[in-house]
mmCIF file of C-alpha atoms and ligand atoms in Angstrom:
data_model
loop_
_atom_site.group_PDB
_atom_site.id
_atom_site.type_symbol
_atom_site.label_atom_id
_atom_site.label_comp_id
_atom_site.label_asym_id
_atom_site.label_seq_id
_atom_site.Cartn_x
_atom_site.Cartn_y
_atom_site.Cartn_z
ATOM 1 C CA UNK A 1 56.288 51.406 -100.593
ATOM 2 C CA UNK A 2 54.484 50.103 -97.633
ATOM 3 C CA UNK A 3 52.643 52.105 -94.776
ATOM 4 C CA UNK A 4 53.728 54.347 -92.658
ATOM 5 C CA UNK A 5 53.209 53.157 -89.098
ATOM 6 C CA UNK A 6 52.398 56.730 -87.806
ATOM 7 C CA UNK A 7 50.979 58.371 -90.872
ATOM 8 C CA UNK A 8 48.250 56.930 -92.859
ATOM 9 C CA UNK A 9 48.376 56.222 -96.151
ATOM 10 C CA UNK A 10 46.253 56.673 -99.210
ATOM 11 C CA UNK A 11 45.987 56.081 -102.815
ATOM 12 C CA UNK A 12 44.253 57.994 -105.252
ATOM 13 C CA UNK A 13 43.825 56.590 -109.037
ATOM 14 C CA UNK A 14 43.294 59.176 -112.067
ATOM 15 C CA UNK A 15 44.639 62.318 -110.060
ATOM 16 C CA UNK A 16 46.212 64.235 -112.000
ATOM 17 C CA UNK A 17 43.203 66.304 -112.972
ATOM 18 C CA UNK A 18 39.793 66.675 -112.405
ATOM 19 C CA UNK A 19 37.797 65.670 -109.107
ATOM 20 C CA UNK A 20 40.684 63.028 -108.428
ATOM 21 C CA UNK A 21 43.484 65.735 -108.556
ATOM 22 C CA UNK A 22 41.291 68.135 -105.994
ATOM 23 C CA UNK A 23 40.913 64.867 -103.853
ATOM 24 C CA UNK A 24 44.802 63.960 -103.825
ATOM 25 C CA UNK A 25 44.895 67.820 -102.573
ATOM 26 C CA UNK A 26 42.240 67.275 -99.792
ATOM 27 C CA UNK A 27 43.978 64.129 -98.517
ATOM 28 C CA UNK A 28 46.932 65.928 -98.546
ATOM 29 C CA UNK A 29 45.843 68.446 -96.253
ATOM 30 C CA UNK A 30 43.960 65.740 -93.889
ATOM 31 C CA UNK A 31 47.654 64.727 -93.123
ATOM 32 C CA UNK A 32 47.944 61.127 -95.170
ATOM 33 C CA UNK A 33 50.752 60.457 -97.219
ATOM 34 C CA UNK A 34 48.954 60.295 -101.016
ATOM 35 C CA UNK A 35 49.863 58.534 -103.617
ATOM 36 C CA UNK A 36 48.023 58.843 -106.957
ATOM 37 C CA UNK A 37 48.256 57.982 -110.316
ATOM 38 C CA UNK A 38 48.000 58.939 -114.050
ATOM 39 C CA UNK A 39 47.838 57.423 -117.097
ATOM 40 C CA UNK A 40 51.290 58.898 -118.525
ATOM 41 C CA UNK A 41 54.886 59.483 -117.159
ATOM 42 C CA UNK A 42 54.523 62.926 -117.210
ATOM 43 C CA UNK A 43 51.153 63.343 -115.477
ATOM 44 C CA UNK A 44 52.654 61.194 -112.672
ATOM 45 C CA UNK A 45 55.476 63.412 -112.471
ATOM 46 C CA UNK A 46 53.646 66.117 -112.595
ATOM 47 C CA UNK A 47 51.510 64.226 -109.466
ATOM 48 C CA UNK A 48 54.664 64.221 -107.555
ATOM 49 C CA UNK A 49 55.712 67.570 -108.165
ATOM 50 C CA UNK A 50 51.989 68.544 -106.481
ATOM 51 C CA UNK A 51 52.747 66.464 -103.623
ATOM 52 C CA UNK A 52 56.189 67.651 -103.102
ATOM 53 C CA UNK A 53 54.906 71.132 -103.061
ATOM 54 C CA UNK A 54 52.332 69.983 -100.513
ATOM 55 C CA UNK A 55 55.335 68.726 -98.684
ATOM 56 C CA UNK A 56 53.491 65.576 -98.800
ATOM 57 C CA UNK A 57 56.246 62.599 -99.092
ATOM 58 C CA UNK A 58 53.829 60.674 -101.384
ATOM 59 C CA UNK A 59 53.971 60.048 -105.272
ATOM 60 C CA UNK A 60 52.854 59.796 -108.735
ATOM 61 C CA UNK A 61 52.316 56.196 -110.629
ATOM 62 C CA UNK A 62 52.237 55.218 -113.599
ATOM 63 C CA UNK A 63 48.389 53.214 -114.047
ATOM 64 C CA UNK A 64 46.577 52.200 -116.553
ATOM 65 C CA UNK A 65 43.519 50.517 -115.349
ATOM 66 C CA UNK A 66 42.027 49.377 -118.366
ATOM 67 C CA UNK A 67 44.046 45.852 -118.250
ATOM 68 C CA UNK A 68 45.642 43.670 -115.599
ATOM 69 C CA UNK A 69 48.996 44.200 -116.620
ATOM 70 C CA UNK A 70 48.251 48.151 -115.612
ATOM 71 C CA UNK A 71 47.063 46.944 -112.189
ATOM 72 C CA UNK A 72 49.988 44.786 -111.335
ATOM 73 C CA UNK A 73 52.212 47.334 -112.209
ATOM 74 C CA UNK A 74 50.734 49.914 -109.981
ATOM 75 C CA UNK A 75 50.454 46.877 -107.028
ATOM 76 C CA UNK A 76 53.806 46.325 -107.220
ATOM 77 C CA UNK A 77 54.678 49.633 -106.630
ATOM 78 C CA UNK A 78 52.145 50.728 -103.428
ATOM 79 C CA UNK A 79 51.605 47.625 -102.100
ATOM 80 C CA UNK A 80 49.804 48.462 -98.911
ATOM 81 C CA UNK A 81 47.018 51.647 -98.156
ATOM 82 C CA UNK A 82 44.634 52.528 -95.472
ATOM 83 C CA UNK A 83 42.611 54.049 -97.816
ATOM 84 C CA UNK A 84 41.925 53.523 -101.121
ATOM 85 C CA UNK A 85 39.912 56.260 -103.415
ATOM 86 C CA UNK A 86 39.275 54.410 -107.128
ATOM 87 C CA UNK A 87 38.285 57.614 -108.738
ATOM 88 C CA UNK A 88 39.889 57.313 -112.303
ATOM 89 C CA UNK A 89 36.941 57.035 -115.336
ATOM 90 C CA UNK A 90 36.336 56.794 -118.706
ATOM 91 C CA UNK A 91 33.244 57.840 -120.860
ATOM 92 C CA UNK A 92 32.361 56.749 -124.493
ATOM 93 C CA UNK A 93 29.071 58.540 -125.549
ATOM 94 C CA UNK A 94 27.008 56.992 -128.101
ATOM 95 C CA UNK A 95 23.584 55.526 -128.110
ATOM 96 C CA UNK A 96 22.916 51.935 -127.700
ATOM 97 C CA UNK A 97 21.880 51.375 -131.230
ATOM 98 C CA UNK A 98 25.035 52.562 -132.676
ATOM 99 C CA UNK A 99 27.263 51.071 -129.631
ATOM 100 C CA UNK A 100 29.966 48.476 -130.245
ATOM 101 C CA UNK A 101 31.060 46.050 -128.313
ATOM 102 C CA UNK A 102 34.012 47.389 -127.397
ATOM 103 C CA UNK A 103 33.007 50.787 -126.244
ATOM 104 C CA UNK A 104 30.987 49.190 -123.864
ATOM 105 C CA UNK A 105 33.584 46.857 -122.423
ATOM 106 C CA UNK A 106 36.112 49.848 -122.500
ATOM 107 C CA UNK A 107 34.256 51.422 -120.127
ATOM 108 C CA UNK A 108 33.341 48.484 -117.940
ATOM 109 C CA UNK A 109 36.825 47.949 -117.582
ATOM 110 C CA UNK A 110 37.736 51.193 -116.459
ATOM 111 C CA UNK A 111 35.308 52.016 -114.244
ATOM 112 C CA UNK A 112 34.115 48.629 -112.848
ATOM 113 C CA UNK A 113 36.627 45.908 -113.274
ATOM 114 C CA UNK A 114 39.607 48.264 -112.237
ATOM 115 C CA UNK A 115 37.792 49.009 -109.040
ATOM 116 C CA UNK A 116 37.152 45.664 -108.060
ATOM 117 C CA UNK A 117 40.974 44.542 -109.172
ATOM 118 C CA UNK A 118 42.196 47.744 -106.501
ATOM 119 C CA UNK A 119 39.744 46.958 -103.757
ATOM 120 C CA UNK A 120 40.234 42.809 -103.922
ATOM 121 C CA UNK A 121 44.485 43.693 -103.752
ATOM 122 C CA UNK A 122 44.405 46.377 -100.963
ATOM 123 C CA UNK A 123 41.872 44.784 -98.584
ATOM 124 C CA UNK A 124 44.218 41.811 -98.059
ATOM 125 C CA UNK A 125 46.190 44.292 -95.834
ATOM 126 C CA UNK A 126 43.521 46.263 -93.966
ATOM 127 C CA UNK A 127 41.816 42.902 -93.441
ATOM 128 C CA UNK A 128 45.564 42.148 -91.500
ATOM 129 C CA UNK A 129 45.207 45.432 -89.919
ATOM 130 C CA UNK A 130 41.449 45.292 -89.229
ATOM 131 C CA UNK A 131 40.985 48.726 -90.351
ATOM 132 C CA UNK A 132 40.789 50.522 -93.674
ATOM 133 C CA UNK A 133 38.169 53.074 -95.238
ATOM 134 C CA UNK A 134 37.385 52.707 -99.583
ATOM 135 C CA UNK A 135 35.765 55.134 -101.463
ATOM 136 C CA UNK A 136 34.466 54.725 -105.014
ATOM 137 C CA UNK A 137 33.277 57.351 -107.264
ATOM 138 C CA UNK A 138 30.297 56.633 -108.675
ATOM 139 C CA UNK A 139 27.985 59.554 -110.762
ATOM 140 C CA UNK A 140 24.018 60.438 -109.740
ATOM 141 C CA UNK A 141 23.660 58.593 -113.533
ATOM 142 C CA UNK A 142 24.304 55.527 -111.932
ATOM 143 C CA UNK A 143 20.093 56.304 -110.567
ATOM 144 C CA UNK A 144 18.888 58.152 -113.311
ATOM 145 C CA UNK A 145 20.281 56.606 -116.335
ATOM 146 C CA UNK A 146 21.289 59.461 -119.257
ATOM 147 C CA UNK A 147 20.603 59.005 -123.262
ATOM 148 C CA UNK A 148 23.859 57.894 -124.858
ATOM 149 C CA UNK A 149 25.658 56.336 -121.211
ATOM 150 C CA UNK A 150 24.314 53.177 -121.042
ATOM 151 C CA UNK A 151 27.977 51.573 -120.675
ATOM 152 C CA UNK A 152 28.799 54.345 -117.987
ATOM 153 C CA UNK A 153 25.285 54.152 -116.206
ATOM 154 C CA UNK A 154 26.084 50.159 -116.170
ATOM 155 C CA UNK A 155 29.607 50.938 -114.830
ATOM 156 C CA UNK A 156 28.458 52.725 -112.140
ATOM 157 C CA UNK A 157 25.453 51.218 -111.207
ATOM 158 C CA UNK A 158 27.591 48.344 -110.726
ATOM 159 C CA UNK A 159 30.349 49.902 -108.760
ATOM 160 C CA UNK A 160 27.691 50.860 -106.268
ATOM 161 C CA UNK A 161 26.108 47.271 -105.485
ATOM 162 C CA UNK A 162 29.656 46.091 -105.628
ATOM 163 C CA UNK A 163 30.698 48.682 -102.921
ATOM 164 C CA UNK A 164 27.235 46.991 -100.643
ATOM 165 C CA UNK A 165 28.666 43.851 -101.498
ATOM 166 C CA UNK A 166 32.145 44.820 -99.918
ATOM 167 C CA UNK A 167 30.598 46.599 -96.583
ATOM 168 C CA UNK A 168 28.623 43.482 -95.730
ATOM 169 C CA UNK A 169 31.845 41.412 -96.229
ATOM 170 C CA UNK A 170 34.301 43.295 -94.489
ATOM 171 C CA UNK A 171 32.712 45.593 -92.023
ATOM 172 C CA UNK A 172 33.103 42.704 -88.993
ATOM 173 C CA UNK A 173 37.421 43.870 -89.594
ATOM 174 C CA UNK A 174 36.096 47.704 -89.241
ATOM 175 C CA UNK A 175 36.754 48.422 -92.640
ATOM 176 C CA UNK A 176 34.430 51.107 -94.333
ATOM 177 C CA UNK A 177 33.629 50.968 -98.193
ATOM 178 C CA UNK A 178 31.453 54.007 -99.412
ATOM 179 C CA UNK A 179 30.702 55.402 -102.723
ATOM 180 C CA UNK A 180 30.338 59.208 -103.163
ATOM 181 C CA UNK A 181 28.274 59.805 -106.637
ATOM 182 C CA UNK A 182 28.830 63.492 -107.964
ATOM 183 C CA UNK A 183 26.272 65.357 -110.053
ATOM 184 C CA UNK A 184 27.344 67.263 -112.369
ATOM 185 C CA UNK A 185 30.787 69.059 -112.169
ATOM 186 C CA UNK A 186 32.906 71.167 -114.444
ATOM 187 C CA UNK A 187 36.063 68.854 -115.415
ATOM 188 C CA UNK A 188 37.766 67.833 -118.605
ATOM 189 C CA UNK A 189 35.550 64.845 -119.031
ATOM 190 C CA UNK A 190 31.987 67.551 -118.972
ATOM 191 C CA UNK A 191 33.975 70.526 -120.957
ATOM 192 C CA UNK A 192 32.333 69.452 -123.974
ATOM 193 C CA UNK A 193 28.843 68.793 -123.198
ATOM 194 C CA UNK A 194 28.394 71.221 -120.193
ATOM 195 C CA UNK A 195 27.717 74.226 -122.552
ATOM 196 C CA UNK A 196 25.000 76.231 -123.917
ATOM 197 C CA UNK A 197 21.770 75.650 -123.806
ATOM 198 C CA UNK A 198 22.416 72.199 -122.340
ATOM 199 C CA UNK A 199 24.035 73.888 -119.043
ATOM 200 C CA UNK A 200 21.623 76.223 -119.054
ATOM 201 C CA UNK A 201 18.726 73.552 -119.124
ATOM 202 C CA UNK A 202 21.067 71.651 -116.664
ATOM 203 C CA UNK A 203 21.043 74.340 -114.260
ATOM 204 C CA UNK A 204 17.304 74.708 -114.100
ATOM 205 C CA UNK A 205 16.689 71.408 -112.987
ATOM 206 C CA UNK A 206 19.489 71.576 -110.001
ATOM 207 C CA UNK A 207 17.920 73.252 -106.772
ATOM 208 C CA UNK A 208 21.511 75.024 -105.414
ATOM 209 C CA UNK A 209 21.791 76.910 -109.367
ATOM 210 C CA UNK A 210 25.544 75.943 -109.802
ATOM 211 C CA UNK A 211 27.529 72.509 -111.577
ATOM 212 C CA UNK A 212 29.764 71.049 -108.723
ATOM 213 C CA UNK A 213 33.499 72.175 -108.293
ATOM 214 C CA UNK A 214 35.591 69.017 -107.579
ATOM 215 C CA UNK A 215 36.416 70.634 -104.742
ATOM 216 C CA UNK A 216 32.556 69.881 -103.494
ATOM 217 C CA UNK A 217 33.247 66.050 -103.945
ATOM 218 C CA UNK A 218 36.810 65.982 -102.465
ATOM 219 C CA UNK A 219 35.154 67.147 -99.191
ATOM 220 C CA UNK A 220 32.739 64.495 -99.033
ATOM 221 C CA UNK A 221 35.710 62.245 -99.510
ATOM 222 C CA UNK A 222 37.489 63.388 -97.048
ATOM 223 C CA UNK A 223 35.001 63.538 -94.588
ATOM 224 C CA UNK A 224 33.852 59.750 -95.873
ATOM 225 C CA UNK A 225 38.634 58.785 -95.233
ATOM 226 C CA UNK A 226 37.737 61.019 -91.277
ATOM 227 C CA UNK A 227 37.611 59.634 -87.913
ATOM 228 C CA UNK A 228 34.213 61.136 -87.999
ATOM 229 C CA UNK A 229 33.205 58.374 -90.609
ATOM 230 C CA UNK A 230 34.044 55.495 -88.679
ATOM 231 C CA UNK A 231 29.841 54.498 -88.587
ATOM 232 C CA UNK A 232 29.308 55.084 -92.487
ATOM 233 C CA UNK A 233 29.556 51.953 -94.641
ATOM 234 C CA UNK A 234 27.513 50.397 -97.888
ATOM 235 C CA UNK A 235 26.159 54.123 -98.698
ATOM 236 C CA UNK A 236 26.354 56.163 -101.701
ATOM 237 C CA UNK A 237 26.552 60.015 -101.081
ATOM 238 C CA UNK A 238 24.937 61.799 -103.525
ATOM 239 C CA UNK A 239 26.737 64.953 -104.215
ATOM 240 C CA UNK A 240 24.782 66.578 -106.352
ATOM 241 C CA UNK A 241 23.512 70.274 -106.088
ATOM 242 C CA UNK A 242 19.695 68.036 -105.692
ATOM 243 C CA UNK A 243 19.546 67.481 -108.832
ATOM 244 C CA UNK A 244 18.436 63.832 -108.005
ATOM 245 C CA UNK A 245 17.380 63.130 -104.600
ATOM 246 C CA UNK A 246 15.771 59.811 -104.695
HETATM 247 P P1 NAP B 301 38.689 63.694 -115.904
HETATM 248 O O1 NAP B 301 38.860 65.134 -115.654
HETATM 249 O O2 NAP B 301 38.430 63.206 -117.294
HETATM 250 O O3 NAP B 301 39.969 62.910 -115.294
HETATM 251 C C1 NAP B 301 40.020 61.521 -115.438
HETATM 252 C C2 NAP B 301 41.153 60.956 -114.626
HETATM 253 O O4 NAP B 301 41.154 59.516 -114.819
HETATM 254 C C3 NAP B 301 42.506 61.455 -115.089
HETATM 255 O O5 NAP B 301 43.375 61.517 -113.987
HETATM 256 C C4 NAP B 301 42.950 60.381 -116.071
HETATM 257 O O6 NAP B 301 44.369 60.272 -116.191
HETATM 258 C C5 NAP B 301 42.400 59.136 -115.405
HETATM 259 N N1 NAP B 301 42.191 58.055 -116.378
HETATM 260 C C6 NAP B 301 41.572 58.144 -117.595
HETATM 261 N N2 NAP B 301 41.631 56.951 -118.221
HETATM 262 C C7 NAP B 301 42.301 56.109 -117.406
HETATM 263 C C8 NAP B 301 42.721 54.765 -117.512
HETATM 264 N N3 NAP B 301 42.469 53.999 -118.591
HETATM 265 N N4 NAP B 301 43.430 54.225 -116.484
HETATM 266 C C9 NAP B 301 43.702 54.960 -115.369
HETATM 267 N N5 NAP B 301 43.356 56.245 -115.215
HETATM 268 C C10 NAP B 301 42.660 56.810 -116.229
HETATM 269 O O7 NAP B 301 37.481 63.077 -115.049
HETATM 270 P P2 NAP B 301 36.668 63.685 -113.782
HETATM 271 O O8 NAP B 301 35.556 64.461 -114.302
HETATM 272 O O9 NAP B 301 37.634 64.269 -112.809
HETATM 273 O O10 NAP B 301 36.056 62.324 -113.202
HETATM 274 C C11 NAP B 301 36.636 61.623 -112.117
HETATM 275 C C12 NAP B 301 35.628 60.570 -111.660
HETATM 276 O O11 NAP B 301 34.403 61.215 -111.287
HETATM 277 C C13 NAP B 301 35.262 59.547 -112.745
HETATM 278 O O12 NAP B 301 35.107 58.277 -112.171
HETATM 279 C C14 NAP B 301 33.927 60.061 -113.255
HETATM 280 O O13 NAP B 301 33.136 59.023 -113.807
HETATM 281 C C15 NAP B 301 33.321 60.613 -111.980
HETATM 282 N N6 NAP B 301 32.283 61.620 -112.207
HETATM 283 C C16 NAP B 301 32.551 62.793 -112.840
HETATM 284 C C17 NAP B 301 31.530 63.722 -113.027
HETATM 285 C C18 NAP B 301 31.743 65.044 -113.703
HETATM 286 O O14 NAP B 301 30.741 65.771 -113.912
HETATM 287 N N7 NAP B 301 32.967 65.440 -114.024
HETATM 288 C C19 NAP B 301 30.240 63.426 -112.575
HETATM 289 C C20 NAP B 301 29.995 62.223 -111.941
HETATM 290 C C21 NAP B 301 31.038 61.323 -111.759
HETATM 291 P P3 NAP B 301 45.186 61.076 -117.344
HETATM 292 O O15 NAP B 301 45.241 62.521 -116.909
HETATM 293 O O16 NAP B 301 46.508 60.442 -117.361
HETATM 294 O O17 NAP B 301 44.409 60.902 -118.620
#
């Protein structure tokens, strides 16, 4: 699957729930053809059921992005976007004394390597094209660090000078590379620790009262994949309810 000469096309990784399932919706609607990807053959399908029902002509994948193997697959497959959303992430909670090895490179590979596999692969053809817009999603713990997230706060500290990194190499081709970094928002990956007394806590210390709905970070997204974006390059946007604003 190549791209479309008159429609744009974009790729979504871990859509098929969550913030990356709201942002394969909001891409929809912005008129590219989506593709996006799951981890298992019935979350894609379920991916391309969504789309079909969006009358969108895009797909689901198949994508594991914790290993090459998972990246060439899914390369194979959509081998050319004109945007590219790596939103697909992993936690594993546990404080650094009692962290293994392998719970820290878990994540790392997930959230940082996988990226930088995606964004290295798809540039090659908006570098041809001399246009293209990529969006990582980052989190606002990326700034402030969290008890028990070192991996993930390395992850996506990292993602975010990588995406820098990218703008300054590529922006001469007008090719945009952003990072949008949520706050906190209800999803499957916060359904366990977003209750109780910790929300409640949680919600003190964010000035607009409310967790984010993914739909709050697909619109950044969107706006970040717009015409309107064209200027915007090497930023994170925090989305956050201002719960950090530094
Ligand atoms: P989620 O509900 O847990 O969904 C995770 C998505 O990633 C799913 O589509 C999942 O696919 C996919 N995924 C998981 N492991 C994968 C792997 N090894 N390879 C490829 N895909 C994989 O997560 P979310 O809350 O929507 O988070 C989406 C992104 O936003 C993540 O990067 C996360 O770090 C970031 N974020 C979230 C929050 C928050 O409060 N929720 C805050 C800040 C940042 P399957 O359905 O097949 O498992």
């Amino acid at each position: 699957m190549s791209t479309n000469a008159e429609q744009p096309t974009a790729l979504v990784t871990g859509a098929s729930r969550g913030i990356g399932l709201a942002i394969l919706r909001a891409l929809a609607k912005d008129g590219f053809l989506v593709h996006g990807t799951a981890t298992t053959n019935n979350g894609s399908l379920r991916i391309t059921k969504e789309l079909s029902e969006l009358d969108n002509k895009g797909s689901g994948h198949v994508y594991d992005a914790s290993n090459a193997s998972g990246h060439t697959d899914l390369t194979n497959t959509v081998t050319e976007v004109d945007a590219l959303v790596c939103n697909a992430g992993i936690t594993k909670d546990m404080l650094c004394i009692r962290m293994g090895d392998d719970a820290f490179e878990q994540v790392i590979d997930v959230n940082l390597i996988a990226p930088f596999r995606l964004a290295k692969y798809y540039l090659r053809g908006m570098l041809k094209k001399r246009r293209g817009s990529i969006v990582m999603i980052s989190s606002v713990i990326a700034a402030t660090g969290n008890p028990g997230q070192a991996n993930y706060a390395a992850s996506k500290a990292g993602l975010e000078g990588m995406v820098r990194s990218l703008a300054r190499e590529v922006g001469s081709r007008n090719i945009t590379v952003n990072a949008v970094a949520p706050g906190f928002v209800d999803t499957d990956m916060t359904s366990r620790s977003l209750v109780g007394d910790t929300r409640e806590k949680l919600l003190e210390q964010i000035p607009l009262g409310r967790v984010g709905t993914t739909q709050d970070i697909a619109a950044t997204v969107s706006f970040l994949l717009s015409a309107q974006a064209r200027y915007i390059t090497g930023a994170t946007i925090p989305v956050n309810g201002g719960l950090n604003m530094a």
